Tab-separated table of C-alpha atoms in Angstrom:
chain	number	residue	atom	x	y	z
A	2	UNK	CA	0.194	-0.130	-0.101
A	3	UNK	CA	2.800	2.758	1.145
A	4	UNK	CA	4.871	1.343	-2.656
A	5	UNK	CA	1.494	2.322	-3.979
A	6	UNK	CA	0.674	5.669	-2.255
A	7	UNK	CA	-2.080	4.836	-0.494
A	8	UNK	CA	-2.290	5.801	3.201
A	9	UNK	CA	-5.214	6.561	5.247
A	10	UNK	CA	-5.077	11.073	5.840
A	11	UNK	CA	-4.503	11.667	1.923
A	12	UNK	CA	-7.252	9.039	1.424
A	13	UNK	CA	-9.509	11.068	3.706
A	14	UNK	CA	-8.334	14.337	2.112
A	15	UNK	CA	-10.025	13.321	-1.495
A	16	UNK	CA	-12.536	11.863	0.377
A	17	UNK	CA	-13.418	15.584	2.023
A	18	UNK	CA	-12.216	17.031	-2.044
A	19	UNK	CA	-14.856	15.013	-3.514
A	20	UNK	CA	-17.639	15.569	-0.987
A	21	UNK	CA	-16.848	18.704	-0.916
A	22	UNK	CA	-17.339	19.531	-5.028
A	23	UNK	CA	-20.231	17.325	-4.532
A	24	UNK	CA	-21.640	19.600	-2.708
A	25	UNK	CA	-19.966	22.766	-4.513
A	26	UNK	CA	-21.370	21.544	-8.194
A	27	UNK	CA	-24.801	20.715	-6.359
A	28	UNK	CA	-24.999	24.544	-5.184
A	29	UNK	CA	-23.139	26.500	-7.946
A	30	UNK	CA	-24.208	24.333	-10.588
A	31	UNK	CA	-27.126	21.491	-10.639
A	32	UNK	CA	-29.311	23.839	-8.130
A	33	UNK	CA	-29.092	27.045	-10.745
A	34	UNK	CA	-28.993	25.105	-14.613
A	35	UNK	CA	-31.607	22.646	-13.633
A	36	UNK	CA	-33.765	25.667	-12.283
A	37	UNK	CA	-33.123	27.457	-15.396
A	38	UNK	CA	-33.496	24.974	-17.593
A	39	UNK	CA	-36.752	23.748	-15.826
A	40	UNK	CA	-38.028	27.269	-16.281
A	41	UNK	CA	-37.038	27.343	-19.969
A	42	UNK	CA	-39.057	24.443	-20.743
A	43	UNK	CA	-41.721	25.975	-18.852
A	44	UNK	CA	-41.589	28.801	-20.720
A	45	UNK	CA	-41.120	27.261	-23.975
A	46	UNK	CA	-43.735	24.782	-23.160
A	47	UNK	CA	-46.316	27.841	-22.659
A	48	UNK	CA	-45.015	29.951	-25.606
A	49	UNK	CA	-46.113	26.822	-28.113
A	50	UNK	CA	-49.561	26.487	-26.075
A	51	UNK	CA	-50.012	30.015	-26.566
A	52	UNK	CA	-48.984	29.874	-30.548
A	53	UNK	CA	-51.204	26.690	-30.433
A	54	UNK	CA	-54.015	28.663	-29.417
A	55	UNK	CA	-53.544	31.581	-31.745
A	56	UNK	CA	-53.422	29.630	-34.369
A	57	UNK	CA	-56.546	28.094	-33.379
A	58	UNK	CA	-58.433	31.428	-32.113
A	59	UNK	CA	-57.231	32.405	-36.472
A	60	UNK	CA	-58.385	29.173	-37.352
A	61	UNK	CA	-61.819	29.670	-35.732
A	62	UNK	CA	-61.987	33.233	-36.896
A	63	UNK	CA	-60.948	32.543	-40.261
A	64	UNK	CA	-63.844	29.695	-40.427
A	65	UNK	CA	-66.677	32.202	-39.077
A	66	UNK	CA	-64.949	34.521	-41.457
A	67	UNK	CA	-65.707	32.667	-44.510
A	68	UNK	CA	-69.260	31.092	-42.849
A	69	UNK	CA	-69.851	35.104	-42.652
A	70	UNK	CA	-69.070	34.906	-45.627
A	71	UNK	CA	-70.739	31.861	-47.734
A	72	UNK	CA	-74.157	33.567	-45.511
A	73	UNK	CA	-73.614	36.783	-46.399
A	74	UNK	CA	-73.117	35.683	-50.380
A	75	UNK	CA	-76.159	33.360	-50.449
A	76	UNK	CA	-78.366	36.115	-48.952
A	77	UNK	CA	-77.100	38.123	-51.912
A	78	UNK	CA	-77.640	35.812	-53.781
A	79	UNK	CA	-80.967	35.618	-53.002
A	80	UNK	CA	-81.917	38.963	-52.695
A	81	UNK	CA	-80.554	39.201	-56.249
A	82	UNK	CA	-82.889	36.337	-58.027
A	83	UNK	CA	-86.263	37.680	-55.806
A	84	UNK	CA	-85.753	41.465	-57.074
A	85	UNK	CA	-85.235	39.790	-60.449
A	86	UNK	CA	-88.284	38.401	-60.343
A	87	UNK	CA	-89.490	41.605	-58.681
A	88	UNK	CA	-88.269	42.863	-61.382
A	89	UNK	CA	-89.269	40.688	-64.137
A	90	UNK	CA	-92.863	40.854	-62.383
A	91	UNK	CA	-92.536	44.250	-62.659
A	92	UNK	CA	-91.657	44.078	-65.878
A	93	UNK	CA	-94.432	41.957	-67.229
A	94	UNK	CA	-97.056	43.895	-65.403
A	95	UNK	CA	-96.066	47.441	-67.103
A	96	UNK	CA	-95.944	45.453	-70.661
A	97	UNK	CA	-99.407	44.093	-70.136
A	98	UNK	CA	-100.342	47.267	-68.440
A	99	UNK	CA	-98.806	49.350	-71.567
A	100	UNK	CA	-100.917	46.679	-73.223
A	101	UNK	CA	-104.147	47.056	-71.939
A	102	UNK	CA	-103.602	50.991	-72.167
A	103	UNK	CA	-102.550	50.687	-76.008
A	104	UNK	CA	-106.100	48.716	-76.576
A	105	UNK	CA	-107.731	51.012	-74.562
A	106	UNK	CA	-106.411	53.413	-76.779
A	107	UNK	CA	-107.276	52.227	-79.807
A	108	UNK	CA	-110.762	51.098	-78.833
A	109	UNK	CA	-111.167	54.209	-77.802
A	110	UNK	CA	-110.015	55.349	-81.468
A	111	UNK	CA	-111.703	53.343	-82.594
A	112	UNK	CA	-115.392	54.875	-81.003
A	113	UNK	CA	-114.270	58.143	-82.085
A	114	UNK	CA	-113.721	57.249	-85.473
A	115	UNK	CA	-117.377	55.478	-85.686
A	116	UNK	CA	-118.581	58.424	-84.140
A	117	UNK	CA	-117.054	60.612	-86.680
A	118	UNK	CA	-118.319	58.230	-89.270
A	119	UNK	CA	-121.200	57.989	-88.185
A	120	UNK	CA	-121.719	62.102	-87.671
A	121	UNK	CA	-120.766	62.014	-91.398
A	122	UNK	CA	-122.970	59.818	-92.342
A	123	UNK	CA	-125.537	61.622	-90.507
A	124	UNK	CA	-124.977	65.133	-92.335
A	125	UNK	CA	-124.469	63.502	-95.482
A	126	UNK	CA	-128.506	61.948	-95.579
A	127	UNK	CA	-129.335	65.455	-94.247
A	128	UNK	CA	-128.024	66.952	-97.336
A	129	UNK	CA	-128.456	64.660	-99.556
A	130	UNK	CA	-132.519	64.622	-98.047
A	131	UNK	CA	-132.035	68.741	-98.383
A	132	UNK	CA	-130.814	68.300	-102.009
A	133	UNK	CA	-133.222	66.023	-103.241
A	134	UNK	CA	-135.541	68.128	-101.644
A	135	UNK	CA	-134.322	71.173	-103.546
A	136	UNK	CA	-134.065	69.751	-106.558
A	137	UNK	CA	-137.795	68.154	-106.839
A	138	UNK	CA	-138.819	71.580	-105.660
A	139	UNK	CA	-137.527	72.934	-108.584
A	140	UNK	CA	-138.651	70.223	-110.634
A	141	UNK	CA	-141.789	70.480	-109.929
A	142	UNK	CA	-142.099	74.415	-108.862
A	143	UNK	CA	-143.884	74.212	-106.596
A	144	UNK	CA	-143.472	73.611	-101.989
A	145	UNK	CA	-144.118	70.234	-101.461
A	146	UNK	CA	-145.066	69.287	-98.207
A	147	UNK	CA	-142.051	70.207	-96.401
A	148	UNK	CA	-143.121	67.129	-93.755
A	149	UNK	CA	-144.371	64.023	-96.631
A	150	UNK	CA	-141.561	64.748	-98.943
A	151	UNK	CA	-138.603	64.505	-96.368
A	152	UNK	CA	-140.551	61.285	-95.223
A	153	UNK	CA	-140.642	60.126	-99.040
A	154	UNK	CA	-136.799	60.297	-99.518
A	155	UNK	CA	-136.016	58.552	-96.000
A	156	UNK	CA	-137.855	55.945	-97.234
A	157	UNK	CA	-136.264	56.301	-100.410
A	158	UNK	CA	-132.606	56.186	-98.553
A	159	UNK	CA	-133.552	53.223	-96.442
A	160	UNK	CA	-134.223	51.469	-99.094
A	161	UNK	CA	-131.239	51.911	-100.712
A	162	UNK	CA	-129.949	51.056	-96.663
A	163	UNK	CA	-128.113	54.400	-97.095
A	164	UNK	CA	-128.687	54.319	-92.974
A	165	UNK	CA	-127.347	55.784	-90.238
A	166	UNK	CA	-127.616	53.453	-87.450
A	167	UNK	CA	-123.692	52.835	-87.753
A	168	UNK	CA	-124.674	49.396	-90.205
A	169	UNK	CA	-121.823	48.187	-93.118
A	170	UNK	CA	-121.760	51.879	-95.596
A	171	UNK	CA	-123.293	51.424	-98.576
A	172	UNK	CA	-123.428	54.477	-100.242
A	173	UNK	CA	-124.633	53.623	-103.489
A	174	UNK	CA	-125.752	50.762	-104.998
A	175	UNK	CA	-122.589	49.970	-106.541
A	176	UNK	CA	-121.159	50.437	-103.662
A	177	UNK	CA	-123.510	47.776	-101.665
A	178	UNK	CA	-123.040	45.536	-104.383
A	179	UNK	CA	-119.655	45.259	-104.093
B	28	UNK	CA	-18.887	21.696	-34.705
B	29	UNK	CA	-16.148	19.661	-35.988
B	30	UNK	CA	-16.608	20.617	-39.172
B	31	UNK	CA	-15.208	24.683	-38.782
B	32	UNK	CA	-11.895	24.621	-40.057
B	33	UNK	CA	-11.150	27.008	-36.778
B	34	UNK	CA	-11.620	24.504	-34.258
B	35	UNK	CA	-9.721	22.104	-36.091
B	36	UNK	CA	-6.843	24.909	-36.350
B	37	UNK	CA	-7.031	25.185	-32.249
B	38	UNK	CA	-7.489	21.862	-31.367
B	39	UNK	CA	-4.295	20.973	-33.536
B	40	UNK	CA	-1.906	23.897	-32.318
B	41	UNK	CA	-3.411	22.922	-28.982
B	42	UNK	CA	-1.340	19.327	-29.362
B	43	UNK	CA	1.144	20.848	-31.079
B	44	UNK	CA	2.588	23.258	-28.122
B	45	UNK	CA	1.491	20.391	-25.442
B	46	UNK	CA	3.655	17.912	-27.395
B	47	UNK	CA	6.514	20.432	-27.584
B	48	UNK	CA	6.874	21.234	-24.366
B	49	UNK	CA	6.438	17.342	-23.085
B	50	UNK	CA	9.219	17.206	-25.571
B	51	UNK	CA	11.704	19.749	-23.903
B	52	UNK	CA	10.365	18.738	-19.965
B	53	UNK	CA	12.901	15.550	-19.392
B	54	UNK	CA	15.842	17.147	-21.958
B	55	UNK	CA	16.458	20.245	-19.578
B	56	UNK	CA	16.569	18.181	-16.764
B	57	UNK	CA	18.652	14.962	-17.728
B	58	UNK	CA	20.362	14.972	-14.160
B	59	UNK	CA	17.499	14.411	-12.056
B	60	UNK	CA	16.164	11.194	-11.990
B	61	UNK	CA	12.837	11.211	-14.356
B	62	UNK	CA	10.072	10.813	-11.716
B	63	UNK	CA	8.228	7.890	-12.528
B	64	UNK	CA	6.584	6.512	-9.343
B	65	UNK	CA	3.203	5.096	-8.113
B	66	UNK	CA	2.579	7.043	-5.102
B	67	UNK	CA	2.487	11.018	-5.452
B	68	UNK	CA	5.031	13.133	-4.457
B	69	UNK	CA	5.342	15.080	-1.473
B	70	UNK	CA	5.646	18.842	-2.254
B	71	UNK	CA	5.261	20.122	1.174
B	72	UNK	CA	4.859	19.414	4.846
B	73	UNK	CA	3.320	22.225	6.816
B	74	UNK	CA	3.655	21.660	10.861
B	75	UNK	CA	0.336	22.832	11.986
B	76	UNK	CA	-0.127	22.962	15.322
B	77	UNK	CA	1.728	19.981	16.402
B	78	UNK	CA	0.233	17.977	13.318
B	79	UNK	CA	1.932	17.602	9.558
B	80	UNK	CA	0.233	17.959	6.880
B	81	UNK	CA	1.567	16.589	4.443
B	82	UNK	CA	0.804	17.430	1.272
B	83	UNK	CA	0.945	15.981	-2.539
B	84	UNK	CA	1.036	17.731	-5.936
B	85	UNK	CA	-1.711	15.308	-6.851
B	86	UNK	CA	-3.266	16.749	-3.946
B	87	UNK	CA	-1.927	20.496	-5.137
B	88	UNK	CA	-3.955	19.414	-8.639
B	89	UNK	CA	-7.156	18.597	-7.261
B	90	UNK	CA	-7.436	21.793	-5.539
B	91	UNK	CA	-6.553	23.526	-8.702
B	92	UNK	CA	-8.875	21.565	-10.871
B	93	UNK	CA	-11.511	22.341	-7.710
B	94	UNK	CA	-11.153	26.166	-7.620
B	95	UNK	CA	-10.700	25.804	-12.102
B	96	UNK	CA	-14.593	24.256	-11.310
B	97	UNK	CA	-16.022	26.799	-8.697
B	98	UNK	CA	-15.200	30.146	-10.476
B	99	UNK	CA	-15.899	28.478	-14.029
B	100	UNK	CA	-19.775	27.676	-12.294
B	101	UNK	CA	-19.394	30.384	-10.313
B	102	UNK	CA	-19.530	33.010	-13.063
B	103	UNK	CA	-21.462	30.861	-15.390
B	104	UNK	CA	-24.464	30.844	-13.110
B	105	UNK	CA	-24.364	33.618	-11.149
B	106	UNK	CA	-26.838	35.945	-13.129
B	107	UNK	CA	-28.645	33.438	-14.780
B	108	UNK	CA	-30.546	34.623	-18.054
B	109	UNK	CA	-33.464	32.801	-19.656
B	110	UNK	CA	-31.625	33.561	-23.074
B	111	UNK	CA	-28.517	31.830	-21.866
B	112	UNK	CA	-25.237	33.405	-23.399
B	113	UNK	CA	-21.532	32.767	-23.259
B	114	UNK	CA	-20.233	30.417	-20.117
B	115	UNK	CA	-23.824	29.622	-19.117
B	116	UNK	CA	-24.877	28.544	-22.600
B	117	UNK	CA	-21.668	26.458	-22.123
B	118	UNK	CA	-22.219	25.073	-18.863
B	119	UNK	CA	-25.766	24.627	-19.745
B	120	UNK	CA	-25.195	22.200	-22.577
B	121	UNK	CA	-23.044	19.964	-20.549
B	122	UNK	CA	-25.243	19.807	-17.241
B	123	UNK	CA	-27.994	19.228	-20.186
B	124	UNK	CA	-25.956	16.552	-21.382
B	125	UNK	CA	-25.626	14.793	-18.548
B	126	UNK	CA	-29.109	14.827	-17.625
B	127	UNK	CA	-29.623	13.331	-21.075
B	128	UNK	CA	-27.041	10.829	-19.877
B	129	UNK	CA	-28.086	9.523	-17.169
B	130	UNK	CA	-31.825	9.972	-17.810
B	131	UNK	CA	-30.292	7.330	-21.088
B	132	UNK	CA	-28.282	5.008	-18.797
B	133	UNK	CA	-30.911	5.305	-15.632
B	134	UNK	CA	-34.000	5.942	-16.888
B	135	UNK	CA	-37.222	7.299	-14.383
B	136	UNK	CA	-34.142	7.151	-11.426
B	137	UNK	CA	-32.039	9.627	-13.705
B	138	UNK	CA	-32.572	12.602	-11.343
B	139	UNK	CA	-31.424	10.500	-8.132
B	140	UNK	CA	-27.903	9.171	-9.737
B	141	UNK	CA	-27.693	12.867	-11.412
B	142	UNK	CA	-25.393	14.450	-8.883
B	143	UNK	CA	-22.553	11.700	-8.658
B	144	UNK	CA	-22.098	10.952	-11.239
B	145	UNK	CA	-21.781	14.574	-13.336
B	146	UNK	CA	-19.897	15.648	-10.572
B	147	UNK	CA	-17.407	12.438	-11.141
B	148	UNK	CA	-17.683	12.900	-14.751
B	149	UNK	CA	-16.810	16.871	-13.982
B	150	UNK	CA	-14.114	16.524	-11.668
B	151	UNK	CA	-12.112	14.305	-13.838
B	152	UNK	CA	-12.568	15.537	-17.103
B	153	UNK	CA	-11.383	19.527	-15.387
B	154	UNK	CA	-8.247	17.432	-13.769
B	155	UNK	CA	-7.142	15.370	-16.592
B	156	UNK	CA	-6.945	18.202	-19.102
B	157	UNK	CA	-5.533	20.683	-16.686
B	158	UNK	CA	-2.879	17.563	-16.267
B	159	UNK	CA	-1.958	18.518	-19.417
B	160	UNK	CA	-1.508	21.457	-20.255
B	161	UNK	CA	1.795	22.205	-21.222
B	162	UNK	CA	4.576	23.610	-19.332
B	163	UNK	CA	3.790	22.346	-15.832
B	164	UNK	CA	5.811	19.352	-15.800
B	165	UNK	CA	9.220	20.406	-15.461
B	166	UNK	CA	8.768	23.500	-12.512
B	167	UNK	CA	8.405	21.172	-9.654
B	168	UNK	CA	10.511	21.032	-6.110
B	169	UNK	CA	13.233	19.012	-5.837
B	170	UNK	CA	14.363	17.798	-2.671
B	171	UNK	CA	18.290	17.221	-1.579
B	172	UNK	CA	19.528	14.850	0.813
B	173	UNK	CA	22.700	15.901	3.267
B	174	UNK	CA	25.135	17.666	1.079
B	175	UNK	CA	24.035	17.266	-1.701
B	176	UNK	CA	23.905	19.747	-4.488
B	177	UNK	CA	21.402	20.508	-7.363
B	178	UNK	CA	22.287	18.866	-10.355
B	179	UNK	CA	23.239	20.987	-13.100
B	180	UNK	CA	21.247	22.192	-15.875
B	181	UNK	CA	18.051	23.316	-13.636
B	182	UNK	CA	17.072	26.802	-12.674
B	183	UNK	CA	16.588	27.147	-9.168
B	184	UNK	CA	14.184	29.381	-8.853
B	185	UNK	CA	14.600	29.981	-4.357
B	186	UNK	CA	15.104	27.890	-1.620
B	187	UNK	CA	11.997	25.766	-0.689
B	188	UNK	CA	11.453	27.247	3.213
B	189	UNK	CA	12.670	24.954	5.906
B	190	UNK	CA	8.964	24.340	7.067
B	191	UNK	CA	8.738	21.589	4.512
B	192	UNK	CA	10.409	18.409	5.100
B	193	UNK	CA	12.005	16.755	2.927
B	194	UNK	CA	11.096	13.024	1.444
B	195	UNK	CA	14.154	12.223	0.176
B	196	UNK	CA	16.244	10.347	1.496
B	197	UNK	CA	20.336	9.355	0.591
B	198	UNK	CA	21.490	6.717	-0.759
B	199	UNK	CA	19.321	6.841	-3.910
B	200	UNK	CA	20.451	7.468	-7.521
B	201	UNK	CA	19.803	11.495	-7.476
B	202	UNK	CA	17.685	14.119	-6.029
B	203	UNK	CA	13.671	13.525	-7.412
B	204	UNK	CA	11.974	16.671	-9.100
B	205	UNK	CA	8.361	16.502	-8.126
B	206	UNK	CA	6.007	18.404	-9.746
B	207	UNK	CA	4.474	20.882	-8.768
B	208	UNK	CA	1.404	19.688	-10.891
B	209	UNK	CA	0.623	15.858	-11.764
B	210	UNK	CA	-2.393	14.482	-12.774
B	211	UNK	CA	-4.775	14.043	-9.765
B	212	UNK	CA	-6.019	10.046	-10.970
B	213	UNK	CA	-2.773	9.429	-11.341
B	214	UNK	CA	-2.934	9.238	-7.658
B	215	UNK	CA	-4.826	6.248	-5.780
B	216	UNK	CA	-5.906	8.212	-2.943
B	217	UNK	CA	-7.757	10.112	-5.870
B	218	UNK	CA	-9.230	7.056	-7.698
B	219	UNK	CA	-9.886	4.912	-4.398
B	220	UNK	CA	-12.086	8.124	-2.995
B	221	UNK	CA	-13.997	8.150	-5.946
B	222	UNK	CA	-14.572	4.219	-5.906
B	223	UNK	CA	-15.477	3.903	-2.205
B	224	UNK	CA	-18.014	6.969	-2.758
B	225	UNK	CA	-18.811	5.378	-6.348
B	226	UNK	CA	-19.854	1.386	-4.807
B	227	UNK	CA	-21.050	2.570	-1.480
B	228	UNK	CA	-23.986	5.011	-2.641
B	229	UNK	CA	-24.654	2.582	-5.645
B	230	UNK	CA	-25.545	-0.004	-2.471
B	231	UNK	CA	-27.143	2.557	-0.295
B	232	UNK	CA	-29.518	3.381	-3.509
B	233	UNK	CA	-29.964	-0.745	-3.700
B	234	UNK	CA	-31.462	-0.586	-0.190
B	235	UNK	CA	-33.330	2.567	-0.735
B	236	UNK	CA	-35.059	1.163	-3.473
B	237	UNK	CA	-35.332	-2.642	-2.785
B	238	UNK	CA	-35.185	-2.042	1.399
B	239	UNK	CA	-33.381	-5.337	3.439
B	240	UNK	CA	-34.271	-7.339	-0.085
B	241	UNK	CA	-31.503	-5.890	-1.289
B	242	UNK	CA	-29.658	-8.293	0.588
B	243	UNK	CA	-31.086	-11.175	-0.993
B	244	UNK	CA	-28.687	-9.826	-3.746
B	245	UNK	CA	-25.715	-11.375	-1.786
B	246	UNK	CA	-27.625	-13.568	0.861
B	247	UNK	CA	-29.619	-15.946	-0.850
B	248	UNK	CA	-30.566	-18.545	1.375
B	249	UNK	CA	-34.397	-19.147	0.320
B	250	UNK	CA	-34.365	-21.819	-1.631
B	251	UNK	CA	-31.818	-23.563	0.116
B	252	UNK	CA	-34.053	-23.807	3.615
B	253	UNK	CA	-37.007	-24.324	1.526
B	254	UNK	CA	-34.686	-27.749	0.745
B	255	UNK	CA	-34.358	-27.421	-2.600
B	256	UNK	CA	-30.690	-28.271	-2.173
B	257	UNK	CA	-29.351	-27.948	-5.750
B	258	UNK	CA	-30.629	-25.083	-6.900
B	259	UNK	CA	-29.994	-23.414	-2.733
B	260	UNK	CA	-26.629	-23.801	-3.216
B	261	UNK	CA	-26.278	-22.701	-6.570
B	262	UNK	CA	-27.846	-19.367	-4.859
B	263	UNK	CA	-25.655	-19.275	-2.013
B	264	UNK	CA	-23.033	-19.538	-4.769
B	265	UNK	CA	-24.040	-17.236	-6.605
B	266	UNK	CA	-24.848	-14.518	-3.209
B	267	UNK	CA	-20.842	-14.703	-2.761
B	268	UNK	CA	-19.959	-14.385	-6.124
B	269	UNK	CA	-22.205	-10.727	-6.710
B	270	UNK	CA	-20.052	-10.105	-3.148
B	271	UNK	CA	-17.070	-10.359	-4.640
B	272	UNK	CA	-17.694	-8.691	-7.077
B	273	UNK	CA	-19.096	-5.509	-5.595
B	274	UNK	CA	-15.836	-5.661	-3.526
B	275	UNK	CA	-13.782	-5.983	-6.960
B	276	UNK	CA	-15.924	-3.183	-8.344
B	277	UNK	CA	-13.735	-0.435	-6.177
B	278	UNK	CA	-10.151	-2.171	-7.390
B	279	UNK	CA	-11.579	-1.865	-10.809
B	280	UNK	CA	-12.645	0.868	-10.879
B	281	UNK	CA	-9.431	2.549	-8.815
B	282	UNK	CA	-7.460	0.948	-11.314
B	283	UNK	CA	-8.916	1.597	-14.451
B	284	UNK	CA	-8.689	5.282	-13.698
B	285	UNK	CA	-5.286	4.903	-12.372
B	286	UNK	CA	-3.950	2.733	-14.771
B	287	UNK	CA	-5.208	4.195	-18.011
B	288	UNK	CA	-3.911	8.132	-16.872
B	289	UNK	CA	-0.791	6.497	-14.851
B	290	UNK	CA	-0.053	5.146	-18.348
B	291	UNK	CA	-0.771	8.422	-19.766
B	292	UNK	CA	2.085	10.560	-18.624
B	293	UNK	CA	4.258	7.810	-18.819
B	294	UNK	CA	3.771	7.168	-22.762
B	295	UNK	CA	4.538	11.124	-23.411
B	296	UNK	CA	7.237	10.417	-21.337
B	297	UNK	CA	8.986	8.095	-22.686
B	298	UNK	CA	8.222	8.941	-26.143
B	299	UNK	CA	10.166	11.843	-25.585
B	300	UNK	CA	13.200	10.595	-24.468
B	301	UNK	CA	12.930	7.978	-27.932
B	302	UNK	CA	12.455	10.659	-30.543
B	303	UNK	CA	11.204	14.607	-30.788
B	304	UNK	CA	8.399	14.501	-33.084
B	305	UNK	CA	7.474	10.899	-31.012
B	306	UNK	CA	5.128	12.373	-28.563
B	307	UNK	CA	2.734	14.399	-30.719
B	308	UNK	CA	0.448	11.761	-32.240
B	309	UNK	CA	0.102	10.586	-28.368
B	310	UNK	CA	-0.002	13.910	-26.848
B	311	UNK	CA	-3.905	13.677	-29.101
B	312	UNK	CA	-4.858	10.395	-27.631
B	313	UNK	CA	-4.052	11.301	-24.090
B	314	UNK	CA	-6.746	14.091	-24.702
B	315	UNK	CA	-9.265	11.356	-25.835
B	316	UNK	CA	-8.005	9.009	-22.855
B	317	UNK	CA	-8.354	12.061	-20.866
B	318	UNK	CA	-12.484	12.741	-21.854
B	319	UNK	CA	-13.086	8.440	-22.138
B	320	UNK	CA	-12.294	8.251	-18.902
B	321	UNK	CA	-13.906	10.316	-16.908
B	322	UNK	CA	-17.381	9.784	-19.127
B	323	UNK	CA	-16.172	5.656	-18.429
B	324	UNK	CA	-16.581	6.183	-14.394
B	325	UNK	CA	-19.576	8.441	-14.457
B	326	UNK	CA	-21.329	6.009	-16.773
B	327	UNK	CA	-20.177	2.563	-14.793
B	328	UNK	CA	-21.652	4.007	-11.951
B	329	UNK	CA	-24.805	5.406	-13.270
B	330	UNK	CA	-24.957	1.935	-14.995
B	331	UNK	CA	-24.269	-0.158	-11.533
B	332	UNK	CA	-26.769	2.394	-9.396
B	333	UNK	CA	-29.519	1.347	-11.786
B	334	UNK	CA	-28.992	-2.148	-12.134
B	335	UNK	CA	-28.868	-1.912	-8.239
B	336	UNK	CA	-32.073	0.242	-7.799
B	337	UNK	CA	-34.082	-2.978	-10.249
B	338	UNK	CA	-35.891	-5.101	-8.716
B	339	UNK	CA	-33.844	-8.404	-8.959
B	340	UNK	CA	-32.223	-8.313	-12.104
B	341	UNK	CA	-28.439	-9.935	-13.347
B	342	UNK	CA	-25.681	-8.056	-11.493
B	343	UNK	CA	-23.408	-8.841	-13.483
B	344	UNK	CA	-20.741	-6.721	-14.090
B	345	UNK	CA	-20.100	-4.964	-17.161
B	346	UNK	CA	-16.545	-3.124	-18.880
C-alpha cells in the first residue's frame, strides 16, 4: 500500500475533496442550471401552447369569417334572385299595362272614328235629303209639303240601305253590291 | 462544430504546443531522475499545531481543478438568464448533456444518480485536462539530501522554506523532481476515494429502492431452507460471487482510472525520451483518454446504481 501511495490521511483528504466538490457543484451548478432548464422548458411549453391557441383562434376566426361571407353571399344571391323576380314581374306588369293602355287607346280611337263616321253619314244624309228636296222643288216648281217629302226621301234612303244606324256603309247601290 | 476549420486549427495547435513542451521537459532535467512513481510526490509538509500535514502534488492539482470548476460555475451561473449566452450556454449544454446521459442509462431514476455521476465526470474531466496543460511538468520541488547539490542544467528559483520536510533519503541515485502539477487521477487515493463513493452510494441506493430485500442479492438462502438443495446451493454461490464482484468493482474502478491516466503520462515521457516528435500523436491520444476515462467512470457509476436499484436483475459487471 505504501508503494502504491495509498495512505489513510491522503485518502480521507481526497474523500473530503470529492464530497466538497459534490456539494459545491450541487449549489453552484446543478440547482441553478436545472432550475433554469426547467424554467425554460416551461416557458417554451407555455409559448408553444400560446402559439397553438393563437393559431386555433385565427383558424376559428377564419372559419367564422368564411361562414359569414358565405352566408352573406347566399343572402345576396337570394336577394338578387328575388329582386330579379320582382323586376320581371314589374316588367310583365308594365308591359301588360302598356298593352291594355294601347288597347284602350285603340278602342277609344275606333269609337271616336265610328262616331265621326256616323256623324258624317248623318250629315251626308241630311244634305242628301235637302239636296234631293231642293232638286225636286225645282223640278216640280212648287213647294212640297215639307214634312211629307222628307218622309219620302228617308224612306227611299232606307230602301237603298243608306242608314245612319252604324251599319256597313253602302253609299251607292254599286258600292253595296261590291 | 467538427466541420469548422477554425476548431481544428485550435485543436491541432493545442496538441502541437503540448507535445513541444512535453518534449523539452525531460531534456532539460537530465541530471534529475525522471519521476515515475506510483505514489504522488510530497510537495511540502507544513507543521501546524503539532500535526504534520503532508501535501502531495496530486492533492494540489485536485484543488486547482476544484478551484477552476468552482470559478467556472460561479461566474457561469451567477446571473442566469432565460436566453443564455457565453459561459452560461456552455455550462448549460454540459449539464443538459449529463442529464440526458443519466436519463438514457437510468431512466426514471436518473435525477437521483445524476449528481454523483456528473460530479465524478466534471471533476475527472477538468483534472485530467489540466494535467495535460503544457508547461507544468518541469516546474516543481527538488528535495535534496544532506550534502547533496542541485544538479546542473536546472534553474533554481528559490530555496524551499524550512517548514518543508524533505522526503529524499540519502543513498538514492539522485534528487527527485516533484512537479507541482501531477494528474490527480494518477493518485490512487483520489481514484480509490471516487470508487468508494461510487460503490458505497450504489449500495445505499440499492437499499433505498428495495429495502432489506436488497440483501438477498448477496445472501440468498430462501431456496436452500425450503429444501431445494441443488438450486439453493447455486443461489448461495451466486450470492458470494455478487459480494466479491462488489468489492472488485472498487478495485476495478480505482485501477482502470489510475492505470489509464498514469500510463498516458509515462507514454508521453518515454516517447519524448525516444524521439523528439514522437509524442505528437500520443498527446492527441491522451486528450481522448482524459475525456473517455471521465466518461467511463460516470457511466459505470450510473449503470451500477441502476442495476442495484432495479428489482432482482442480474448484477453482472459491465465493462
